[in-house]
Coordinates of N, CA and C in Angstrom, one line a residue:
G1 N -33.1 206.9 -83.7 CA -32.2 208.0 -83.9 C -31.9 208.9 -82.7
N2 N -31.6 210.1 -82.9 CA -31.2 211.0 -81.9 C -32.3 211.4 -81.0
Q3 N -33.5 211.6 -81.6 CA -34.6 212.0 -80.8 C -35.0 211.1 -79.7
F4 N -34.9 209.8 -80.1 CA -35.2 208.7 -79.2 C -34.2 208.8 -78.0
N5 N -32.9 209.0 -78.3 CA -31.9 209.2 -77.3 C -32.2 210.3 -76.3
Q6 N -32.6 211.5 -77.0 CA -32.9 212.7 -76.2 C -34.1 212.4 -75.2
A7 N -35.1 211.8 -75.7 CA -36.3 211.5 -74.9 C -35.9 210.5 -73.8
N8 N -35.1 209.5 -74.1 CA -34.6 208.5 -73.1 C -33.8 209.2 -72.0
T9 N -32.9 210.1 -72.5 CA -32.0 210.8 -71.6 C -32.8 211.6 -70.6
E10 N -33.8 212.3 -71.1 CA -34.6 213.2 -70.2 C -35.4 212.3 -69.3
Q11 N -36.0 211.2 -69.8 CA -36.7 210.3 -68.9 C -35.9 209.7 -67.8
M12 N -34.7 209.3 -68.2 CA -33.7 208.7 -67.3 C -33.4 209.7 -66.2
F13 N -33.1 210.9 -66.6 CA -32.7 212.0 -65.7 C -33.9 212.3 -64.7
T14 N -35.1 212.3 -65.2 CA -36.3 212.6 -64.4 C -36.5 211.5 -63.4
I15 N -36.4 210.2 -63.8 CA -36.7 209.1 -62.9 C -35.6 209.0 -61.9
L16 N -34.3 209.2 -62.3 CA -33.2 209.1 -61.3 C -33.4 210.2 -60.2
N17 N -33.9 211.3 -60.6 CA -34.1 212.4 -59.6 C -35.3 212.1 -58.7
I18 N -36.3 211.5 -59.2 CA -37.4 211.0 -58.4 C -36.9 210.1 -57.3
M19 N -36.1 209.1 -57.8 CA -35.5 208.2 -56.9 C -34.6 208.9 -55.8
R20 N -33.8 209.9 -56.3 CA -33.0 210.6 -55.4 C -33.8 211.3 -54.3
E21 N -34.9 211.9 -54.7 CA -35.8 212.5 -53.8 C -36.3 211.6 -52.7
R22 N -36.7 210.4 -53.2 CA -37.2 209.3 -52.2 C -36.2 209.0 -51.2
V23 N -34.9 209.1 -51.5 CA -33.9 208.7 -50.5 C -33.3 210.0 -49.9
N24 N -34.0 211.1 -50.0 CA -33.6 212.4 -49.5 C -32.2 212.9 -49.9
R25 N -32.0 212.8 -51.2 CA -30.7 213.3 -51.7 C -31.0 214.5 -52.6
K26 N -30.0 215.3 -52.8 CA -30.1 216.4 -53.7 C -30.3 215.9 -55.1
P27 N -31.1 216.5 -55.9 CA -31.2 216.1 -57.3 C -29.9 216.2 -58.1
Y28 N -29.7 215.4 -59.0 CA -28.6 215.5 -59.9 C -28.7 216.7 -60.8
K29 N -27.6 217.1 -61.3 CA -27.5 218.1 -62.4 C -26.9 217.4 -63.6
L30 N -27.3 217.8 -64.8 CA -26.7 217.2 -65.9 C -25.4 217.9 -66.2
D31 N -24.4 217.2 -66.6 CA -23.1 217.8 -66.9 C -22.7 217.5 -68.3
A32 N -22.5 218.5 -69.1 CA -22.3 218.3 -70.6 C -21.0 217.5 -70.9
E33 N -20.0 217.7 -70.1 CA -18.7 216.9 -70.3 C -19.0 215.4 -70.0
L34 N -19.6 215.2 -68.9 CA -19.9 213.8 -68.5 C -20.8 213.1 -69.6
A35 N -21.7 213.9 -70.2 CA -22.6 213.3 -71.2 C -21.8 213.0 -72.4
L36 N -20.8 213.8 -72.8 CA -19.9 213.6 -73.9 C -19.1 212.3 -73.7
E37 N -18.6 212.2 -72.5 CA -17.7 211.1 -72.1 C -18.5 209.8 -72.2
S38 N -19.8 209.8 -71.7 CA -20.6 208.5 -71.7 C -20.9 208.2 -73.2
K39 N -21.2 209.2 -74.0 CA -21.5 209.0 -75.4 C -20.3 208.4 -76.1
K40 N -19.2 209.0 -75.9 CA -17.9 208.5 -76.6 C -17.6 207.1 -76.2
A41 N -17.8 206.8 -74.9 CA -17.5 205.4 -74.4 C -18.4 204.4 -75.1
L42 N -19.7 204.7 -75.2 CA -20.6 203.8 -75.8 C -20.3 203.6 -77.3
E43 N -19.9 204.7 -77.9 CA -19.6 204.6 -79.4 C -18.4 203.7 -79.6
E44 N -17.4 203.9 -78.8 CA -16.2 203.1 -78.9 C -16.4 201.6 -78.6
F45 N -17.3 201.4 -77.6 CA -17.6 200.0 -77.3 C -18.4 199.4 -78.4
D46 N -19.3 200.1 -79.0 CA -20.0 199.6 -80.1 C -19.1 199.3 -81.3
A47 N -18.1 200.1 -81.6 CA -17.2 199.9 -82.7 C -16.3 198.7 -82.5
D48 N -15.9 198.5 -81.2 CA -15.1 197.3 -80.9 C -15.3 196.8 -79.5
P49 N -16.3 195.9 -79.4 CA -16.7 195.4 -78.1 C -15.5 194.7 -77.3
K50 N -14.5 194.2 -78.1 CA -13.4 193.5 -77.5 C -12.5 194.4 -76.7
L51 N -12.6 195.7 -76.9 CA -11.9 196.7 -76.1 C -12.4 196.7 -74.6
V52 N -13.6 196.2 -74.4 CA -14.2 196.2 -73.1 C -14.3 194.8 -72.6
I53 N -14.9 193.9 -73.4 CA -15.1 192.5 -73.0 C -14.0 191.6 -73.6
K54 N -13.0 191.3 -72.8 CA -11.9 190.6 -73.3 C -12.1 189.1 -73.3
K55 N -12.8 188.5 -72.4 CA -13.0 187.1 -72.3 C -14.0 186.6 -73.3
E56 N -13.6 185.5 -74.0 CA -14.4 184.9 -75.1 C -15.8 184.5 -74.6
E57 N -15.9 183.9 -73.5 CA -17.2 183.4 -73.0 C -18.1 184.6 -72.6
R58 N -17.5 185.7 -72.1 CA -18.2 186.9 -71.8 C -18.8 187.5 -73.1
L59 N -17.9 187.5 -74.1 CA -18.3 188.1 -75.4 C -19.5 187.3 -76.0
D60 N -19.5 186.0 -75.8 CA -20.6 185.1 -76.3 C -21.9 185.5 -75.5
Q61 N -21.8 185.6 -74.2 CA -22.9 185.9 -73.4 C -23.5 187.3 -73.8
W62 N -22.6 188.2 -74.1 CA -23.0 189.6 -74.5 C -23.7 189.5 -75.8
Q63 N -23.2 188.8 -76.7 CA -23.8 188.7 -78.1 C -25.2 188.1 -78.0
E64 N -25.3 187.0 -77.2 CA -26.6 186.4 -77.0 C -27.6 187.3 -76.4
K65 N -27.2 188.1 -75.5 CA -28.2 189.1 -74.9 C -28.5 190.2 -75.9
M66 N -27.5 190.5 -76.7 CA -27.6 191.5 -77.8 C -28.7 191.2 -78.7
D67 N -28.8 189.9 -79.0 CA -29.8 189.4 -80.0 C -31.2 189.1 -79.4
S68 N -31.3 189.2 -78.1 CA -32.5 188.9 -77.4 C -33.5 190.1 -77.3
S69 N -34.7 189.8 -77.5 CA -35.7 190.9 -77.4 C -36.4 190.9 -76.0
N70 N -36.0 190.0 -75.2 CA -36.6 189.9 -73.9 C -36.0 190.9 -72.9
P71 N -36.8 191.8 -72.3 CA -36.3 192.9 -71.5 C -35.5 192.4 -70.3
S72 N -35.9 191.2 -69.8 CA -35.2 190.7 -68.6 C -33.8 190.1 -68.9
D73 N -33.5 190.0 -70.2 CA -32.2 189.5 -70.6 C -31.2 190.6 -70.6
S74 N -31.0 191.3 -69.5 CA -30.1 192.4 -69.5 C -28.7 191.9 -69.3
F75 N -27.7 192.7 -69.7 CA -26.3 192.3 -69.6 C -25.6 193.5 -68.8
I76 N -24.9 193.1 -67.8 CA -24.2 194.1 -67.0 C -22.7 193.7 -67.0
L77 N -21.9 194.8 -67.1 CA -20.4 194.6 -67.2 C -19.9 194.3 -65.8
V78 N -18.9 193.4 -65.7 CA -18.2 193.3 -64.4 C -17.3 194.5 -64.2
D79 N -16.8 194.6 -63.0 CA -16.0 195.8 -62.6 C -14.9 196.2 -63.6
E80 N -14.1 195.2 -64.0 CA -12.9 195.5 -64.8 C -13.4 195.9 -66.2
E81 N -14.5 195.3 -66.7 CA -15.0 195.7 -68.0 C -15.6 197.1 -67.9
L82 N -16.3 197.4 -66.9 CA -16.8 198.8 -66.7 C -15.7 199.8 -66.7
E83 N -14.6 199.4 -66.0 CA -13.5 200.3 -65.9 C -12.9 200.6 -67.3
R84 N -12.8 199.6 -68.1 CA -12.3 199.7 -69.5 C -13.3 200.6 -70.3
L85 N -14.6 200.4 -70.1 CA -15.6 201.2 -70.8 C -15.4 202.6 -70.5
L86 N -15.3 202.9 -69.2 CA -15.2 204.3 -68.8 C -13.9 205.0 -69.4
K87 N -12.8 204.2 -69.5 CA -11.6 204.7 -70.0 C -11.8 205.1 -71.5
L88 N -12.7 204.4 -72.2 CA -12.9 204.7 -73.6 C -13.5 206.1 -73.8
G89 N -14.1 206.6 -72.7 CA -14.7 207.9 -72.8 C -13.7 209.0 -72.5
K90 N -12.5 208.6 -72.3 CA -11.4 209.6 -72.0 C -11.8 210.5 -70.9
P91 N -12.1 210.0 -69.7 CA -12.6 210.9 -68.6 C -11.5 211.9 -68.2
I92 N -12.0 213.1 -68.0 CA -11.1 214.2 -67.6 C -10.8 214.1 -66.1
D93 N -11.8 213.6 -65.4 CA -11.6 213.6 -63.9 C -11.6 212.1 -63.5
K94 N -10.6 211.7 -62.7 CA -10.6 210.3 -62.3 C -11.6 209.9 -61.3
G95 N -12.3 210.9 -60.8 CA -13.4 210.5 -59.8 C -14.7 210.1 -60.5
T96 N -14.7 210.2 -61.8 CA -15.9 209.8 -62.6 C -16.1 208.3 -62.5
H97 N -17.3 207.9 -62.2 CA -17.7 206.4 -62.2 C -19.0 206.3 -62.8
G98 N -19.4 205.0 -63.1 CA -20.6 204.9 -63.9 C -21.5 203.6 -63.6
L99 N -22.6 203.6 -64.2 CA -23.5 202.5 -64.2 C -23.8 202.2 -65.7
F100 N -23.7 200.9 -66.1 CA -24.0 200.5 -67.5 C -25.0 199.4 -67.5
V101 N -25.9 199.4 -68.4 CA -26.7 198.2 -68.7 C -27.0 198.1 -70.1
Q102 N -27.2 196.9 -70.6 CA -27.7 196.7 -71.9 C -29.0 195.9 -71.7
S103 N -30.1 196.5 -72.2 CA -31.4 195.9 -71.9 C -32.4 196.4 -72.9
M104 N -33.3 195.5 -73.2 CA -34.4 195.9 -74.1 C -35.5 196.6 -73.4
G105 N -35.4 196.6 -72.1 CA -36.4 197.2 -71.3 C -36.5 198.7 -71.5
D106 N -37.6 199.4 -71.1 CA -37.7 200.8 -71.2 C -37.0 201.4 -70.0
V107 N -36.9 202.7 -70.0 CA -36.2 203.4 -69.0 C -36.6 203.1 -67.5
P108 N -37.9 203.2 -67.3 CA -38.4 202.8 -65.9 C -38.0 201.4 -65.5
F109 N -38.0 200.5 -66.4 CA -37.6 199.1 -66.2 C -36.1 199.1 -65.8
I110 N -35.3 199.8 -66.5 CA -33.9 199.8 -66.3 C -33.6 200.4 -64.9
V111 N -34.2 201.5 -64.6 CA -33.9 202.1 -63.3 C -34.4 201.3 -62.2
S112 N -35.6 200.7 -62.3 CA -36.0 199.8 -61.2 C -35.1 198.6 -61.0
N113 N -34.6 198.1 -62.1 CA -33.6 197.0 -62.0 C -32.4 197.4 -61.2
W114 N -31.9 198.7 -61.5 CA -30.8 199.2 -60.7 C -31.1 199.2 -59.2
F115 N -32.3 199.4 -58.9 CA -32.7 199.5 -57.5 C -32.8 198.1 -56.9
V116 N -32.9 197.1 -57.7 CA -33.0 195.7 -57.2 C -31.6 195.3 -56.9
N117 N -30.6 195.8 -57.6 CA -29.2 195.4 -57.4 C -28.6 196.3 -56.3
R118 N -28.1 195.7 -55.3 CA -27.6 196.4 -54.1 C -26.6 197.4 -54.4
F119 N -25.6 197.1 -55.3 CA -24.5 197.9 -55.6 C -24.9 199.1 -56.4
D120 N -25.8 198.9 -57.3 CA -26.3 200.0 -58.2 C -27.1 201.0 -57.3
Q121 N -27.9 200.4 -56.4 CA -28.7 201.2 -55.5 C -27.8 202.1 -54.6
Q122 N -26.7 201.5 -54.2 CA -25.7 202.2 -53.4 C -25.2 203.5 -54.2
E123 N -25.0 203.2 -55.5 CA -24.5 204.3 -56.3 C -25.5 205.5 -56.3
I124 N -26.8 205.2 -56.5 CA -27.8 206.2 -56.6 C -28.1 206.8 -55.2
N125 N -27.8 206.1 -54.2 CA -28.0 206.6 -52.8 C -26.8 207.5 -52.4
D126 N -25.7 207.5 -53.2 CA -24.5 208.3 -52.8 C -24.8 209.8 -52.8
A127 N -24.7 210.3 -51.6 CA -25.0 211.7 -51.4 C -24.0 212.7 -52.0
K128 N -22.8 212.2 -52.2 CA -21.7 213.0 -52.7 C -21.8 213.4 -54.2
D129 N -22.3 212.4 -54.9 CA -22.4 212.7 -56.4 C -23.5 213.7 -56.7
E130 N -23.2 214.7 -57.5 CA -24.2 215.7 -57.8 C -24.4 215.8 -59.3
Y131 N -23.4 215.4 -60.1 CA -23.4 215.6 -61.5 C -23.5 214.3 -62.2
I132 N -24.3 214.3 -63.3 CA -24.3 213.0 -64.1 C -24.3 213.4 -65.6
G133 N -23.9 212.4 -66.3 CA -24.0 212.4 -67.8 C -24.7 211.1 -68.2
I134 N -25.6 211.2 -69.2 CA -26.3 210.0 -69.6 C -26.2 209.8 -71.1
A135 N -25.9 208.6 -71.5 CA -25.9 208.4 -73.0 C -26.6 207.0 -73.3
F136 N -27.3 207.0 -74.4 CA -27.9 205.8 -74.9 C -27.3 205.5 -76.2
N137 N -27.1 204.2 -76.5 CA -26.7 203.8 -77.8 C -27.4 202.4 -78.1
K138 N -28.2 202.4 -79.1 CA -29.0 201.2 -79.3 C -29.7 200.8 -78.0
N139 N -29.5 199.6 -77.5 CA -30.1 199.2 -76.2 C -29.2 199.3 -75.0
Q140 N -28.2 200.2 -75.1 CA -27.2 200.3 -74.0 C -27.4 201.7 -73.4
V141 N -27.2 201.7 -72.1 CA -27.2 203.0 -71.4 C -26.0 203.1 -70.5
L142 N -25.3 204.2 -70.5 CA -24.2 204.5 -69.5 C -24.5 205.8 -68.8
V143 N -24.6 205.7 -67.5 CA -24.7 206.9 -66.7 C -23.4 207.2 -66.0
L144 N -22.9 208.3 -66.1 CA -21.6 208.7 -65.4 C -22.0 209.6 -64.2
F145 N -21.2 209.4 -63.2 CA -21.5 210.2 -61.9 C -20.2 210.9 -61.5
N146 N -20.3 212.1 -61.0 CA -19.2 212.8 -60.4 C -19.7 213.7 -59.3
Q147 N -18.8 214.0 -58.3 CA -19.1 214.9 -57.2 C -19.1 216.3 -57.7
K148 N -18.4 216.6 -58.7 CA -18.3 218.0 -59.1 C -18.5 218.1 -60.6
T149 N -18.8 219.3 -61.1 CA -18.9 219.4 -62.5 C -17.6 219.3 -63.2
V150 N -17.6 218.6 -64.3 CA -16.3 218.3 -64.9 C -16.1 219.3 -66.1
N151 N -15.2 220.2 -65.8 CA -15.0 221.3 -66.8 C -13.7 221.0 -67.6
T152 N -13.9 221.1 -69.0 CA -12.8 220.9 -69.9 C -11.7 221.9 -69.7
S153 N -12.0 223.1 -69.6 CA -11.0 224.2 -69.5 C -11.3 225.1 -68.4
L154 N -10.6 225.0 -67.3 CA -10.9 225.9 -66.2 C -10.4 227.3 -66.5
T155 N -9.6 227.5 -67.5 CA -9.1 228.8 -67.9 C -10.1 229.7 -68.5
T156 N -11.1 229.1 -69.1 CA -12.1 230.0 -69.8 C -12.8 231.0 -68.9
E157 N -13.1 230.6 -67.7 CA -13.8 231.4 -66.8 C -13.0 232.7 -66.5
S158 N -11.7 232.6 -66.2 CA -10.9 233.8 -65.9 C -10.7 234.6 -67.1
S159 N -10.5 234.0 -68.3 CA -10.3 234.8 -69.5 C -11.6 235.6 -69.9
D160 N -12.7 235.1 -69.5 CA -14.0 235.8 -69.9 C -14.1 237.1 -69.2
K161 N -13.5 237.2 -68.0 CA -13.7 238.4 -67.2 C -12.9 239.7 -67.7
K162 N -12.0 239.4 -68.6 CA -11.2 240.6 -69.2 C -12.1 241.6 -69.9

């Protein structure tokens, strides 16, 4: 349930920031809007996987991994699929990008796997990104990154001062 997600999210956040420290980067800050977008994207994906994975053979692979209890049987989306997944979250800012994995592994396992993959490692090494949103759904995780905090209504700040 939700508690499990909360614990996972906190652990993911902590481990990512330990990794950031190791590569001498500023720690990430959690962004509420990015978290909502990642959650929404995973929920939509769960409701209709074909919105993200269009090719039949990719769907088969995904389903196969879905039914596996082996942690090393992780499934990663290709670029165009990831793009579709991010769109499902209705991102406010087009600079938002993400990392997705479906894995039975625990959080440290997932993060260390990202560090094995050159491209994912590049993502976490990126000095410009400061804000992240993390969502878990079943055995899927989506982390969204942005250089700035993603604010739904920039007008609220000015109206508060009245």
